[in-house]
XYZ file of C-alpha atoms in Angstrom:
436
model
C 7.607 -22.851 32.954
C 9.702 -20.251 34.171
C 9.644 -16.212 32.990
C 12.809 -17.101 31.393
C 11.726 -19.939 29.812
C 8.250 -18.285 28.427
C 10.649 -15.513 26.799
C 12.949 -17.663 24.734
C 9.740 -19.537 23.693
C 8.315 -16.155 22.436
C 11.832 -15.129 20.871
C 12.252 -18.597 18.860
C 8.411 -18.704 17.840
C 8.613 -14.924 16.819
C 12.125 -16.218 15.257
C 10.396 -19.155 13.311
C 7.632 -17.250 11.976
C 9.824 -14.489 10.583
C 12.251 -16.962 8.728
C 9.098 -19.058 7.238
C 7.540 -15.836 6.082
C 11.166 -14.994 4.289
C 11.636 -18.026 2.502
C 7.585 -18.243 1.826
C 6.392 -14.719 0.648
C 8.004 -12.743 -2.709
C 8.993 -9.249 -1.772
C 7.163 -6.258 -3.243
C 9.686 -3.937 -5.138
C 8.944 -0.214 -6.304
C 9.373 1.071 -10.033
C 13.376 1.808 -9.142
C 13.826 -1.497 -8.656
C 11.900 -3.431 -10.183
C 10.286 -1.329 -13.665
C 7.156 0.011 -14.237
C 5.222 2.413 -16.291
C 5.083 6.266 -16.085
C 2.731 8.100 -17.200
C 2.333 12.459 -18.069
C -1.002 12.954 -17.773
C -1.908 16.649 -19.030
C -5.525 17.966 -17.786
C -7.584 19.547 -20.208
C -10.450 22.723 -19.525
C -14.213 22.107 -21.240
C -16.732 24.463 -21.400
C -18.132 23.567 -17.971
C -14.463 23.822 -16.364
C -12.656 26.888 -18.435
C -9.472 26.427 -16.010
C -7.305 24.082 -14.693
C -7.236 25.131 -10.602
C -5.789 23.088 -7.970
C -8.629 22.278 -7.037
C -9.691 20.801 -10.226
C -6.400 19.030 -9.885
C -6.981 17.932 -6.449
C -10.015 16.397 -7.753
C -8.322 14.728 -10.441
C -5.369 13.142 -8.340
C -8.305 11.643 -5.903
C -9.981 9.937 -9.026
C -6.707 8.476 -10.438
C -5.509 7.312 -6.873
C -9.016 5.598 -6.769
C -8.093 3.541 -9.711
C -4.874 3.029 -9.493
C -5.979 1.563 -6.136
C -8.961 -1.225 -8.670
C -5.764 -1.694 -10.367
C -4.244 -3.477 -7.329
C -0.304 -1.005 -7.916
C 1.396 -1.095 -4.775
C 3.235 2.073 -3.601
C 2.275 3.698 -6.756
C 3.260 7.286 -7.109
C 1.381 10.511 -8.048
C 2.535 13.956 -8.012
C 1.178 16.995 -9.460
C 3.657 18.732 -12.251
C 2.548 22.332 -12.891
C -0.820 23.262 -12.958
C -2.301 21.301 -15.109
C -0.365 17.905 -14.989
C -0.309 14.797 -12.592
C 2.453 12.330 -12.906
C 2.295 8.646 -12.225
C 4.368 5.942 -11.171
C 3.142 2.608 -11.881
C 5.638 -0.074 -10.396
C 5.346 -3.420 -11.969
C 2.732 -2.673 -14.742
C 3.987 -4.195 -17.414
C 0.984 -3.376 -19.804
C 1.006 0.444 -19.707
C -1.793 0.707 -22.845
C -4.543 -0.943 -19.957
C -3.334 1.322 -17.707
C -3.715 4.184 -19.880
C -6.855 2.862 -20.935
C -8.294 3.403 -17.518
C -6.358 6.006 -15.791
C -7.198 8.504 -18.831
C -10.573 7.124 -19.713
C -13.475 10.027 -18.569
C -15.976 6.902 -17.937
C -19.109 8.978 -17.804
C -21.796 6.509 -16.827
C -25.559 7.326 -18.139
C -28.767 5.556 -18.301
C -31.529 6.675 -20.686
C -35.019 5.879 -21.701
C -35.730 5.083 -25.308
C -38.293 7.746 -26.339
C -41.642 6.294 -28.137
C -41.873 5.758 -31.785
C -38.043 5.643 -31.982
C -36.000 2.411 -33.755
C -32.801 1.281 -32.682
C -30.233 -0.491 -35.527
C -27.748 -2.749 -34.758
C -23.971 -1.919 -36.179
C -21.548 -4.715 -37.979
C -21.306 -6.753 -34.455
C -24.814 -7.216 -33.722
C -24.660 -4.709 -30.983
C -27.172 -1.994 -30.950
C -26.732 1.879 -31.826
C -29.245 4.742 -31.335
C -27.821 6.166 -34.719
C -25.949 9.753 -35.425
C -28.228 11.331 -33.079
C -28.255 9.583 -29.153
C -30.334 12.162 -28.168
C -33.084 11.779 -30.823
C -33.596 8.124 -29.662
C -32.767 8.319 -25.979
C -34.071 10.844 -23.407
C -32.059 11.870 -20.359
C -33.674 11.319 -16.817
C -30.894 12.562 -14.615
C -29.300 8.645 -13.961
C -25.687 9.304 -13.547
C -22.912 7.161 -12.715
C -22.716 9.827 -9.759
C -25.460 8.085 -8.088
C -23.776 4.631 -7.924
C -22.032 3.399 -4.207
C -20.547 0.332 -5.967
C -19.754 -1.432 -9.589
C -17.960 -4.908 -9.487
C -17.631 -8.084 -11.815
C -19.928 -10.447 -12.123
C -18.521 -13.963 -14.012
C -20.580 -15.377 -16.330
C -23.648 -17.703 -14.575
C -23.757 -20.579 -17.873
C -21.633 -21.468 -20.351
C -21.563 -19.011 -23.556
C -22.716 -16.215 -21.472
C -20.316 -12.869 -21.079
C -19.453 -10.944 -18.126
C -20.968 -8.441 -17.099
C -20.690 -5.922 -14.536
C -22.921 -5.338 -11.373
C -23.615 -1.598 -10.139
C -25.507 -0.781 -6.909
C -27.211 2.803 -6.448
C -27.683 5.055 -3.822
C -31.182 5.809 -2.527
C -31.452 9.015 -5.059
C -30.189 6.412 -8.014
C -32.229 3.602 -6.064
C -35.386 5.801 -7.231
C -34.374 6.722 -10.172
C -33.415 3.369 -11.575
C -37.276 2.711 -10.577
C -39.053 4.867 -11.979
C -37.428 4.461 -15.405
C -37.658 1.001 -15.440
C -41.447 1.161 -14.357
C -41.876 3.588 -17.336
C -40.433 0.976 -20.000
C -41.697 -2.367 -18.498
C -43.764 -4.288 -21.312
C -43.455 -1.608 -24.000
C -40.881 -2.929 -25.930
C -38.616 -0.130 -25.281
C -35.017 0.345 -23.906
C -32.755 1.545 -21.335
C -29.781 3.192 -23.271
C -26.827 2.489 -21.100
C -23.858 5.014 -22.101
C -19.982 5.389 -21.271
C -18.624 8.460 -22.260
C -21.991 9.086 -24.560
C -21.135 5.878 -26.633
C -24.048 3.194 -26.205
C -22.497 -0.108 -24.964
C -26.215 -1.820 -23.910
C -29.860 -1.153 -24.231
C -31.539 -3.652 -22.358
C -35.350 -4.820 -22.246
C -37.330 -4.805 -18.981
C -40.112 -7.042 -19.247
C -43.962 -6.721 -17.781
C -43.490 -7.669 -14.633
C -42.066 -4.732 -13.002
C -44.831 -2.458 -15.038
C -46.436 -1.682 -11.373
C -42.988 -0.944 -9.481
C -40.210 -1.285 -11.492
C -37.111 -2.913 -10.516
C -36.493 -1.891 -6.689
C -33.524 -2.020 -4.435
C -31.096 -0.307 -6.697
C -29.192 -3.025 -8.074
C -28.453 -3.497 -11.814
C -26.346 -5.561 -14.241
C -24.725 -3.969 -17.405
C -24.149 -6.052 -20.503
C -22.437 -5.210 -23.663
C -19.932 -8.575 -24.522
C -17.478 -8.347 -21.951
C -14.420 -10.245 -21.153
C -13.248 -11.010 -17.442
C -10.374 -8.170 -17.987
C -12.735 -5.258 -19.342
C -15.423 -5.719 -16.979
C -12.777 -5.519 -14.504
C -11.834 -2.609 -15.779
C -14.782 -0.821 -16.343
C -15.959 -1.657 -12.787
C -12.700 -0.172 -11.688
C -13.767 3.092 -13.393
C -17.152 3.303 -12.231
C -16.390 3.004 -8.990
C -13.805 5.682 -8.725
C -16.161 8.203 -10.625
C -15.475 10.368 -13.832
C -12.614 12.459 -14.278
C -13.694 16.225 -13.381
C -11.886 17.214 -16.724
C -10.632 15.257 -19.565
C -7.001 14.494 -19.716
C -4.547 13.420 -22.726
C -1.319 11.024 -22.010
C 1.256 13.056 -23.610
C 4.778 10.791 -21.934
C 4.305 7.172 -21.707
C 7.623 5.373 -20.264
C 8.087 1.848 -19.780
C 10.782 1.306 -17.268
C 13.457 -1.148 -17.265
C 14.349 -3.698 -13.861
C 18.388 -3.233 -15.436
C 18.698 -0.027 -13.129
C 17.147 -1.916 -10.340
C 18.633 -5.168 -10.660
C 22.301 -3.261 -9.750
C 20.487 -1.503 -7.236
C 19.635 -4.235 -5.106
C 22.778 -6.035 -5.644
C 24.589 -2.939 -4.437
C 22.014 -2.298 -1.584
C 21.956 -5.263 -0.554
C 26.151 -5.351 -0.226
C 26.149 -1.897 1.875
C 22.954 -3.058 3.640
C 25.217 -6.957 4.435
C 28.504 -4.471 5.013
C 27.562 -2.417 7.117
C 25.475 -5.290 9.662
C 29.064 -7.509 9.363
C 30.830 -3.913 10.601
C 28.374 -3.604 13.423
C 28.594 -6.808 14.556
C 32.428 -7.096 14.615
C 32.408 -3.748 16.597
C 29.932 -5.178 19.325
C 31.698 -8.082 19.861
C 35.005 -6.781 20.001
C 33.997 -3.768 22.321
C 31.474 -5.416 24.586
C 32.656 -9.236 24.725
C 30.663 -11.407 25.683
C 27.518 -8.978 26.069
C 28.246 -7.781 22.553
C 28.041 -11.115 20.846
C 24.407 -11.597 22.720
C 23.234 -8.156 21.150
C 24.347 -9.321 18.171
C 22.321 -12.386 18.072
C 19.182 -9.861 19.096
C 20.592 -7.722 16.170
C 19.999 -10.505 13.665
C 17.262 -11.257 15.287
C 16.031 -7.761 14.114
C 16.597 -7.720 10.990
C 15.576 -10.941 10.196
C 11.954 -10.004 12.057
C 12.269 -6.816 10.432
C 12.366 -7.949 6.813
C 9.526 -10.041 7.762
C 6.979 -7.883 8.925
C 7.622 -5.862 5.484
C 6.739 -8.436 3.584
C 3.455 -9.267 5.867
C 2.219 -6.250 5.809
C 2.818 -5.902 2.018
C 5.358 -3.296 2.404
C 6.745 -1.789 -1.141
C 10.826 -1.771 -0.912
C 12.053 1.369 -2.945
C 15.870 2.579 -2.686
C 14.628 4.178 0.165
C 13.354 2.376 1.599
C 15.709 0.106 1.873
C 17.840 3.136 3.296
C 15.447 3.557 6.035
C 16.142 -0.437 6.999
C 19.772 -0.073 6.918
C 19.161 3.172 9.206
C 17.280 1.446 11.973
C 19.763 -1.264 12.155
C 22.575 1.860 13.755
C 18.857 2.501 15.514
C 18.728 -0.646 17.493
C 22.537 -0.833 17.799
C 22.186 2.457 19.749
C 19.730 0.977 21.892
C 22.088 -1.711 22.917
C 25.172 0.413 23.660
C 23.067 2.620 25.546
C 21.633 -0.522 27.763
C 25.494 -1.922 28.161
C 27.124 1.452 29.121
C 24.539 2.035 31.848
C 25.420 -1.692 33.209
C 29.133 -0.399 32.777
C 28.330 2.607 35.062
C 26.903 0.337 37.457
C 29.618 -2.374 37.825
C 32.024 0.363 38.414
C 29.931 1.562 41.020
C 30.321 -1.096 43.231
C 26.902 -3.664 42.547
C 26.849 -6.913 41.488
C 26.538 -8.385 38.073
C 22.824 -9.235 38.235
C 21.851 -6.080 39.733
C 24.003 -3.808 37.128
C 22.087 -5.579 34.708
C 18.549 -5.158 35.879
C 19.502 -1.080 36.985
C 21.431 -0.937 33.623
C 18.213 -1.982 31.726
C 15.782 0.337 33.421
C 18.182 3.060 33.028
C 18.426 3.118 29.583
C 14.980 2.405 28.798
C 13.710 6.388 29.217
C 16.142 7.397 27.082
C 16.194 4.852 24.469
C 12.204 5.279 24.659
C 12.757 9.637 24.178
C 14.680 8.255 21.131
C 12.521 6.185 19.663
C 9.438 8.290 20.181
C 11.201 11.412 18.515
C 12.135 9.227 15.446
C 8.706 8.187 15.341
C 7.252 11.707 14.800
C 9.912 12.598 12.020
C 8.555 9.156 10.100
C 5.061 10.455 11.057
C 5.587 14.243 9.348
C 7.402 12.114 6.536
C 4.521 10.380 5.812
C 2.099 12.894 6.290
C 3.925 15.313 4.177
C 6.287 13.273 1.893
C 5.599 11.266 -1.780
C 5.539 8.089 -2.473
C 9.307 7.518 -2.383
C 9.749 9.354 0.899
C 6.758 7.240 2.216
C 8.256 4.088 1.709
C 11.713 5.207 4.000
C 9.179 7.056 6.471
C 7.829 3.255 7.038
C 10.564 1.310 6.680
C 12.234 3.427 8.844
C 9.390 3.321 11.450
C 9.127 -0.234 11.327
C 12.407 -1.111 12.073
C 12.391 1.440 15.317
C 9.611 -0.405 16.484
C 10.708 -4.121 15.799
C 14.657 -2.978 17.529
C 11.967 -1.951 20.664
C 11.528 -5.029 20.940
C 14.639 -6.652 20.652
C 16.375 -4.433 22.444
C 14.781 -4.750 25.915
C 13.211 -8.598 25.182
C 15.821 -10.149 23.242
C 18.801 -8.473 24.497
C 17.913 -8.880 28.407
C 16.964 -12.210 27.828
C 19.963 -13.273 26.541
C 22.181 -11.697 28.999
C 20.027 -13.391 31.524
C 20.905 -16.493 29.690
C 24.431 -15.667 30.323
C 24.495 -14.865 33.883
C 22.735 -18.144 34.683
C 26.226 -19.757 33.946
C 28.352 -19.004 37.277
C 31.390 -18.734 35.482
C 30.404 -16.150 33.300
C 29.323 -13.672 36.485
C 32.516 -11.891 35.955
C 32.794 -7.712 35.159
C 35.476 -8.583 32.742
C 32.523 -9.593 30.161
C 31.558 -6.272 30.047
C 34.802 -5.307 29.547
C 35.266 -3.765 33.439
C 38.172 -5.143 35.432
C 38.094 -5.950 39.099
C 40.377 -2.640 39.665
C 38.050 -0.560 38.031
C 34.750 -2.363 40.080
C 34.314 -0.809 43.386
């Protein structure tokens, strides 16, 4: 198999591909197209933290990105309002009291032993309480949710059983977890497990570890979970305790109406404008111009694609940034077909304006491409979530018209001039006056 051969196969395998993933994958669409929740989250000072300081803030942003992240929100969006306030964009969360639940929730993990001659009662549920006083029952050993490196999960093993959710310390925790459990094996006593200084499980640890406790730092917590709130308190565990507690005080639920229009009207500009570009090609170049425009659908059909394989969130945008790189890799292509102009009127033949057209071009369409790709990069780097989204969009599509450009493009034209009575300069829209 010839060169020429081996690069249609690519283009019509890469083509294939792109067109299965289309009509097989759903697109991701932010909260201005598709609805949402947002949420005003207002930071509060203790006695520990007297003032709100961006760092504290900082701090706080990292923590709520962490679960938002255990919440599985694509391109959600946080920004810090004032000094005290973060707000967050939550695209496709249609249950925004869950989400409060665990962005807001301090989640202060504790373990405790159960001092002696103390009695624990067990409230209207059957689940146990240390009484008005925690700290009269339980004593603190230092075993923090600070010390854990993971919390996940764990389904049921037999029917009738609850979830429950599995934690995994660090080597300080590892210890800890240890040595408490060595002090309580075979007395009859309890750990006190606590969230946010509310007892939620006070297991037994039986005789067996009395000589070394339970080693290796891995632990299950109980207290009658479902699937969903072990989820969610593994999701909050994981990310750590808020530095400072914080109160909701705007909760929005935001309609797809707005977004609905907003893709039908993108979408129109997004189909005008590629109809307009076309039509100008073809008119303009001929011949030449109706093979970029194959590689130009080619594009965007790849294009589209890859943002839906690499789970890529489509905000208004974004979707601005796509109908940008289309003019992107049009450029490319006028650039490669006025070069072959230059070179038919200076006297070569057809075959050999196209190769030296080609490899003229390519520096500068390369300069171009590589100075667009910075400006994405410092609009990533330095934008929100919104600008994000067109920073990769953007990107994407200068990389995928690359590619078309010098593969799909040339290989066409190739196509072309293997025809003999198409090796004429009057395809490229040069007359045999003009053609030295």
């Amino acid at each position: 198999m010839g060169k020429l051969a081996w690069r249609i196969a690519i283009i019509v395998i890469v083509l294939a591909g792109a067109l299965y993933s289309i009509l097989t994958r759903p697109v991701n669409l932010g909260l201005d197209l598709q609805g949402g929740t947002q949420i005003t989250l207002q930071a509060n000072p203790t006695e520990e933290v007297t003032t709100i300081t961006p760092e504290v803030l900082v701090g706080l942003e990292a923590v709520v990105q962490q679960r938002i992240d255990g919440l599985g929100v694509a391109e959600a969006l946080i920004q810090r309002s004032g000094e005290d306030r973060l707000f967050v964009q939550l695209p496709g969360v249609d249950d925004p009291e869950r989400a409060i639940e665990i962005l807001g929730d301090t989640a202060q993990l504790e373990f405790r032993q159960q001092r002696i001659d103390t009695q624990l009662f067990l409230n209207e549920l059957g689940q146990p309480t240390a009484g008005d006083d925690p700290d009269a029952v339980f004593e603190r050993v230092g075993l923090t949710g600070a010390q854990l490196n993971n919390a996940f999960p764990q389904a049921p093993f037999q029917a009738g059983a609850t979830w429950q959710v599995a934690i995994e310390f660090d080597s300080d925790g590892a210890e800890r977890f240890a040595e408490l459990t060595r002090n309580i094996a075979g007395t009859g006593r309890t750990i006190g497990i606590f969230l946010d200084d509310t007892l939620i499980s006070a297991p037994v640890v039986g005789a067996e570890f009395a000589r070394l406790g339970i080693t290796g730092g891995n632990a299950v917590i109980s207290g009658n979970f479902d699937a969903e709130t072990a989820a969610d308190l593994a999701i909050k565990l994981q990310a750590g305790a808020l530095p400072v507690p914080v109160e909701v005080i705007e909760n929005r639920t935001v309609g797809a109406t707005l977004g609905e229009k907003s893709i039908r009207q993108s979408l129109y500009a997004g189909i005008g404008g590629l109809v307009l570009t076309l039509i100008y090609m073809l008119v303009y170049y001929r011949i030449p111009g109706l093979m970029a425009d194959i590689a130009l659908l080619v594009y965007a059909t790849s294009t589209f694609a890859l943002f839906q394989l690499l789970g890529v969130t489509l905000t208004l945008p974004g979707i601005a940034g796509f109908i940008l790189s289309i003019g992107i890799a049009v450029d490319a292509n006028v650039l490669i077909f006025e070069r072959t102009r230059e070179e038919l009127r200076g006297g070569n033949s057809l075959y050999k304006s196209v190769e030296e057209g080609f490899g003229r071009a390519l520096s500068s369409i390369v300069d171009s491409n590589i100075t667009t790709l910075i400006a994405c990069g410092v609009l990533f780097w330095l934008g929100t979530g919104l600008v994000k989204g067109f920073a990769v969009t953007l990107a994407i599509g200068i990389l995928v018209s690359f590619f078309t450009a010098i593969t799909c493009t040339r290989t066409f034209l190739l196509i072309l001039l293997s025809s003999k009575s198409l090796r004429r300069p009057e395809i490229f829209g040069v007359t045999p006056e003009l053609a030295k």
